[in-house]
Every structure is written in C-alpha cells, then in structure tokens.
Coordinates of C-alpha atoms in Angstrom, one line a residue:
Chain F
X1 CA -17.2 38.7 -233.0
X2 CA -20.2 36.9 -232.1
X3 CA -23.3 39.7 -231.8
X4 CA -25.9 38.3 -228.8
X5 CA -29.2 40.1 -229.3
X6 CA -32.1 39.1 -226.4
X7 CA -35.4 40.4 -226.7
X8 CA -37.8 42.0 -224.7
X9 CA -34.9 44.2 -223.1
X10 CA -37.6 44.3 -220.5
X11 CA -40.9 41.7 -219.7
X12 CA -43.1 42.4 -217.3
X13 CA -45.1 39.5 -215.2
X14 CA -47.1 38.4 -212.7
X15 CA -46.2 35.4 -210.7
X16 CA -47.4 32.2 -212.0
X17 CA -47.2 33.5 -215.3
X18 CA -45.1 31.6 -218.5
X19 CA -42.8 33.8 -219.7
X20 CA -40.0 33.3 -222.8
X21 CA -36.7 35.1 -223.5
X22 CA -35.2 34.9 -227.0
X23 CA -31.7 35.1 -227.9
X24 CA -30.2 35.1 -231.0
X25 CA -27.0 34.6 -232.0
X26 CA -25.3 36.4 -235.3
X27 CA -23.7 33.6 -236.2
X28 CA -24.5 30.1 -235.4
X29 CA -23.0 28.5 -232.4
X30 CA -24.5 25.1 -231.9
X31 CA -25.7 24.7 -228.9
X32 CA -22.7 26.3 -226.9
X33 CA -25.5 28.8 -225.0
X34 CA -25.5 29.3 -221.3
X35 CA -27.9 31.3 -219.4
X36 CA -27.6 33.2 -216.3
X37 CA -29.6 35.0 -213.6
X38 CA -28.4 38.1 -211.5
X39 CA -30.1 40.3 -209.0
X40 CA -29.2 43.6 -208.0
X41 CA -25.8 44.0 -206.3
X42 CA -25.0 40.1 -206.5
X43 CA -23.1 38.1 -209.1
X44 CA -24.7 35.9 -211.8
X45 CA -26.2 32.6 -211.3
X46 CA -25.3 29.8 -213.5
X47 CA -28.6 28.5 -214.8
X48 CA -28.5 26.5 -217.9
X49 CA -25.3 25.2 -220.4
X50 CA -25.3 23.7 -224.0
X51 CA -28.6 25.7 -224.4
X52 CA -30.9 23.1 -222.7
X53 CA -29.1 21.4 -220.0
X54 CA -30.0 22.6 -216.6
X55 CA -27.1 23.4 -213.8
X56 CA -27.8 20.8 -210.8
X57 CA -29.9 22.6 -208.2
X58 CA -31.9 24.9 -210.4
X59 CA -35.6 24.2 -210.3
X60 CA -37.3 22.4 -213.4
X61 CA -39.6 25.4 -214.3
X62 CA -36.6 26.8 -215.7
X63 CA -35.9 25.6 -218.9
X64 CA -33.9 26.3 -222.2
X65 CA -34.3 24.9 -225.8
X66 CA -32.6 26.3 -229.6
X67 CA -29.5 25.3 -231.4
X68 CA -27.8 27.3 -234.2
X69 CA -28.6 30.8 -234.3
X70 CA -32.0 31.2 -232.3
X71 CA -32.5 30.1 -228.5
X72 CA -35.6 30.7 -225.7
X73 CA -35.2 30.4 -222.1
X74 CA -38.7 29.6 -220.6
X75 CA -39.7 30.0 -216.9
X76 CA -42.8 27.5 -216.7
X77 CA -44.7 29.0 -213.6
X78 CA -42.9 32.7 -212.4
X79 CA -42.0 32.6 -208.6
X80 CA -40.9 35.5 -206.6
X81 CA -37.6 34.9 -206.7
X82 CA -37.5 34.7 -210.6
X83 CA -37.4 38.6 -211.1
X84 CA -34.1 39.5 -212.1
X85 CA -32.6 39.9 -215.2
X86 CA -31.4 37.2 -217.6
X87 CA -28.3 37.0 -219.4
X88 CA -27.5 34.6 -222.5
X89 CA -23.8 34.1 -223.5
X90 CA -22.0 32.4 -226.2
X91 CA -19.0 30.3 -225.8
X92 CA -18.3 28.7 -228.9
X93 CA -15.6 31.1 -229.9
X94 CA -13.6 33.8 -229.1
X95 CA -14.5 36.8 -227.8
X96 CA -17.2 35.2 -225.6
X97 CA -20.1 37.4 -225.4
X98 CA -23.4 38.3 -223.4
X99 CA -26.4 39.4 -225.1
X100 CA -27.2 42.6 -223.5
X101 CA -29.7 41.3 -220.5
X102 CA -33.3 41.2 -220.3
X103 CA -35.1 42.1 -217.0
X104 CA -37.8 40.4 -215.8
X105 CA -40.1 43.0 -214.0
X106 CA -43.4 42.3 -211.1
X107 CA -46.6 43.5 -213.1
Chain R
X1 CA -17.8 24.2 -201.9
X2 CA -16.5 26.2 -204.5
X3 CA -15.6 29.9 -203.3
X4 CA -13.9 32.6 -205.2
X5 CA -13.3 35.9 -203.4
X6 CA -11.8 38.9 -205.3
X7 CA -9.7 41.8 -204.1
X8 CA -7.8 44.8 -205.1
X9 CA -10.7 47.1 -206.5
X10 CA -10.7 51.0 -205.9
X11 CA -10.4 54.3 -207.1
X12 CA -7.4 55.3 -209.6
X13 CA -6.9 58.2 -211.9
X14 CA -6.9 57.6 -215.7
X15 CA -4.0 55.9 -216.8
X16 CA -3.3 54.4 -213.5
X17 CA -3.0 50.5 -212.6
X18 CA -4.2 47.9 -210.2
X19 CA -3.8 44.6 -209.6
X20 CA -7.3 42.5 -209.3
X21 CA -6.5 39.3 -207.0
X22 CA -8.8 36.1 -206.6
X23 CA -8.5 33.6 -204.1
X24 CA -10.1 30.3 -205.2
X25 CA -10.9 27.7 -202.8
X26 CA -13.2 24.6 -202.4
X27 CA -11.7 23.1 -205.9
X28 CA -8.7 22.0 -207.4
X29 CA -7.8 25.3 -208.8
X30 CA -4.9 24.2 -211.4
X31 CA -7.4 22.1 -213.3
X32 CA -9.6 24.9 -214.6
X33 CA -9.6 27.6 -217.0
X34 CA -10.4 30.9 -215.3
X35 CA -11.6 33.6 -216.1
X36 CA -12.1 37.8 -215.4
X37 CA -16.1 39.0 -216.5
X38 CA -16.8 42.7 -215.9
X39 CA -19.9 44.9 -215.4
X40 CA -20.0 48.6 -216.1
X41 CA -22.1 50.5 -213.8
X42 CA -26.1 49.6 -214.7
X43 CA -24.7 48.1 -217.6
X44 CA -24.4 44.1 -219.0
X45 CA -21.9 41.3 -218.6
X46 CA -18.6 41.7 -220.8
X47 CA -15.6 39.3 -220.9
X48 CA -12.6 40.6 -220.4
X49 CA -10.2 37.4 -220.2
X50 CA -9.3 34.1 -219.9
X51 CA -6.3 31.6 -218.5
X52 CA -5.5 27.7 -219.2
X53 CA -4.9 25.8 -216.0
X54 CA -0.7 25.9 -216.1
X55 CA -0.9 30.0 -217.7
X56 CA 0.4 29.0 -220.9
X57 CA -3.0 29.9 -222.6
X58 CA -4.7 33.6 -222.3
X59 CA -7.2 35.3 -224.6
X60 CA -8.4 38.7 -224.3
X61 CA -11.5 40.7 -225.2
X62 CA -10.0 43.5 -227.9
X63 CA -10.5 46.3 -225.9
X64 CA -8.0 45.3 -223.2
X65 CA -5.1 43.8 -225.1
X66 CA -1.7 45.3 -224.2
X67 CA -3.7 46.9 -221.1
X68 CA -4.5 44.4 -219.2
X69 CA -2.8 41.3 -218.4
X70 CA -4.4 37.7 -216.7
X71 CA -1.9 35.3 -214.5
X72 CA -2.6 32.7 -212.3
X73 CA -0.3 31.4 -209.7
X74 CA -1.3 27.9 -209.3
X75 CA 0.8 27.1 -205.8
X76 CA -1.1 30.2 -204.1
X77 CA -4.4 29.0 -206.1
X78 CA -5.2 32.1 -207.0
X79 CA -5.8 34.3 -209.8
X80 CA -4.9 37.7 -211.1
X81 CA -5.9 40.6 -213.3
X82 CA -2.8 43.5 -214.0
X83 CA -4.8 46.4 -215.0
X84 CA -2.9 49.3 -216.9
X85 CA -3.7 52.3 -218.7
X86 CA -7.0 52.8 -217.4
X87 CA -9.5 54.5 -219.0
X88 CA -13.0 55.8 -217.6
X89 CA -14.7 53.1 -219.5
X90 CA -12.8 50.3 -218.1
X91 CA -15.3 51.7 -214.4
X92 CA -16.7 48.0 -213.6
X93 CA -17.2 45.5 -211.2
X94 CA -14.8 43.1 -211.8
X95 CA -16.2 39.1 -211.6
X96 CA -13.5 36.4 -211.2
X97 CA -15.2 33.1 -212.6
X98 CA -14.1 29.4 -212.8
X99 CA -14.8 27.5 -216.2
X100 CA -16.0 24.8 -217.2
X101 CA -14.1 21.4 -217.9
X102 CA -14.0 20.5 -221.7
X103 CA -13.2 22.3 -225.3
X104 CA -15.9 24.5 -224.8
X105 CA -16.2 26.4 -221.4
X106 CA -18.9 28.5 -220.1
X107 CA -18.8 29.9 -216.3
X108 CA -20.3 27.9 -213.6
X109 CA -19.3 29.9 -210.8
X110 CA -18.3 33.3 -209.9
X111 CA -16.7 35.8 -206.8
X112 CA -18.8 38.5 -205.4
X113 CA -16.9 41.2 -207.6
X114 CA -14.8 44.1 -206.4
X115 CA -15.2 47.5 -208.1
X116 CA -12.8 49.3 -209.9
X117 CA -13.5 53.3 -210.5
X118 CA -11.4 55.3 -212.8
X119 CA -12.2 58.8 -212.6
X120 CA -10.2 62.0 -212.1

C-alpha cells in the first residue's frame, strides 16, 4: 500500500498569511494527487486533481504543484473560510489512500 | 447538480449488519465509478470501496474484504454498502462519493455521510 504522510499535522495562521502543506507519498505516483478541504461536521471538498489542476469554482489562491513522491498545496493569501483541515489522497493504485490530515488553525 | 444522499446508518451490536444506501441524482449515475470513503470519529479519511459503472468491477480496502460488500443498482441509480461482521473499529461516518471519468479516478463529489456506531 501507498503510505501518505502530510506535515505540519497542525499550522497555525493568521489571515492573509501564505501557508504550504507537504505531502509525500512512499512510493511515487506521478501526479495522481488530489486535495481536499473539510470542516467540522461536513463532507470534503474537492479542491485540486493531478496534483496541480484546480476543481472549477475553487478560488486561484489555492494552488497545488509536485509530481513523483513529494507534493505542496499552497494557499496564496489565507481567508476566513480557509481554516479547515486538508487532506491529500493518492489515486494511482490500489488501496487509495489519504494522508492523515493537516489542520489549518486561526493564530 | 450533482446530489448524493446516504441512508441506513445507526447503532448495531458487534457482529451485526446494515445496509448503507445512496441515492445519486443530478448525473447520469451508470457512467461513473462510485465509491464508499469513511471517517472514524475525530479521525482521517479512509477508503473503504469501490464499483465500475455496470458492478462488474469492485475493489476493497483489506480490512473489509469478506465483510463488507459494494453494489449498485443502476435502474434505481443508486448505490449500496452491505456491512457484516462489524467490529467497533468499523464506528464511522460513512461518505458515498462519485468518481471521476478516466483510468485514474479521484472523488469529485461526495453525500453528507450517515453514521454507523458499533458498540455493545
């Protein structure tokens, strides 16, 4: 299986700051990464696919870059709405698999 | 608009079933791929299975083979999750997602989840 590691577990931010998210992937994977978003008591939002692209609808200060085994997710400008926590997922092979979710905390 | 809307969650004893329903709308449901994601209590996303648009395909996560078993019943468009021999650890929210089209598939929309607690 595929082993999804993100790091921080936890960032904290103020809004209007640049913050990154690393994932990395135990194996390489291309660039079959997809990001998500989720807030308390709601289902994931679909943010970003094949590591970079970005899901229609989601603003530009979202973005994502990495290929092979190493991959950021970068929120240009923090809003309010942008503190939740971030999952990464592979889906180049079976078992897909999340990295274990990094939160994305008000300073 | 795509909606997917899942029932069937509740309390069961260990080693008790359920059957997780999802009722897809919005989209032409027999062209996708779906798929079950679940969420432990305060805990991440895990993957749980998957089904080809006619149910000839399905792939499960390891620790749910010959537990749990995905169907999809394309005429009714929705999509199901037989859940047997539970076990405290399989507690979770239960996420019915639609796929992606193409070889490789990643979720681009999801239900609001229905809970599943196994406890004595």
């Amino acid at each position: 299986d595929i082993q999804m590691t993100q790091s921080p577990s936890t960032l904290s931010a103020s809004v209007g700051d640049r913050v990154t998210i690393t994932c990395r992937a135990s194996q390489r994977i291309s660039s079959w990464l997809a990001w998500y978003q989720q807030k308390p008591g709601k289902a994931p939002k679909f943010l970003i696919y094949k590591a970079s692209s970005l899901q229609s609808g989601v603003p530009p200060r979202f973005s994502g870059s990495g290929s092979g085994t190493e991959f950021t997710l970068t929120i240009s400008s923090l809003q309010p709405d942008d503190f939740a926590t971030y999952y990464c997922q592979q889906y180049n092979s079976y078992p897909y698999t999340f990295g274990q979710g990094t939160k994305l905390e008000i300073k | 608009e795509v909606q997917l809307e899942e029932s069937g969650g509740g309390l069961v004893q260990p080693g008790g079933s359920l059957r997780l329903s999802c009722a897809a709308s919005g989209f032409t449901f027999s062209s996708y791929w779906m798929a079950w994601v679940r969420q432990a209590p305060g805990k991440g996303l895990e993957w749980v299975a998957n089904i080809e648009q006619d149910g000839s395909e399905k792939y499960y996560v390891d620790s749910v083979k010959g537990r749990f078993t995905i169907s999809r019943d394309n005429a009714k468009n929705s999509l199901y999750l037989q859940v047997n021999s539970l076990r405290v650890e399989d507690t979770a929210v239960y996420y019915c997602a639609r796929e992606s089209s193409g070889w490789y598939r990643f979720f681009n929309y999801w239900g609001q989840g229905t809970l599943v607690t196994v406890s004595s």
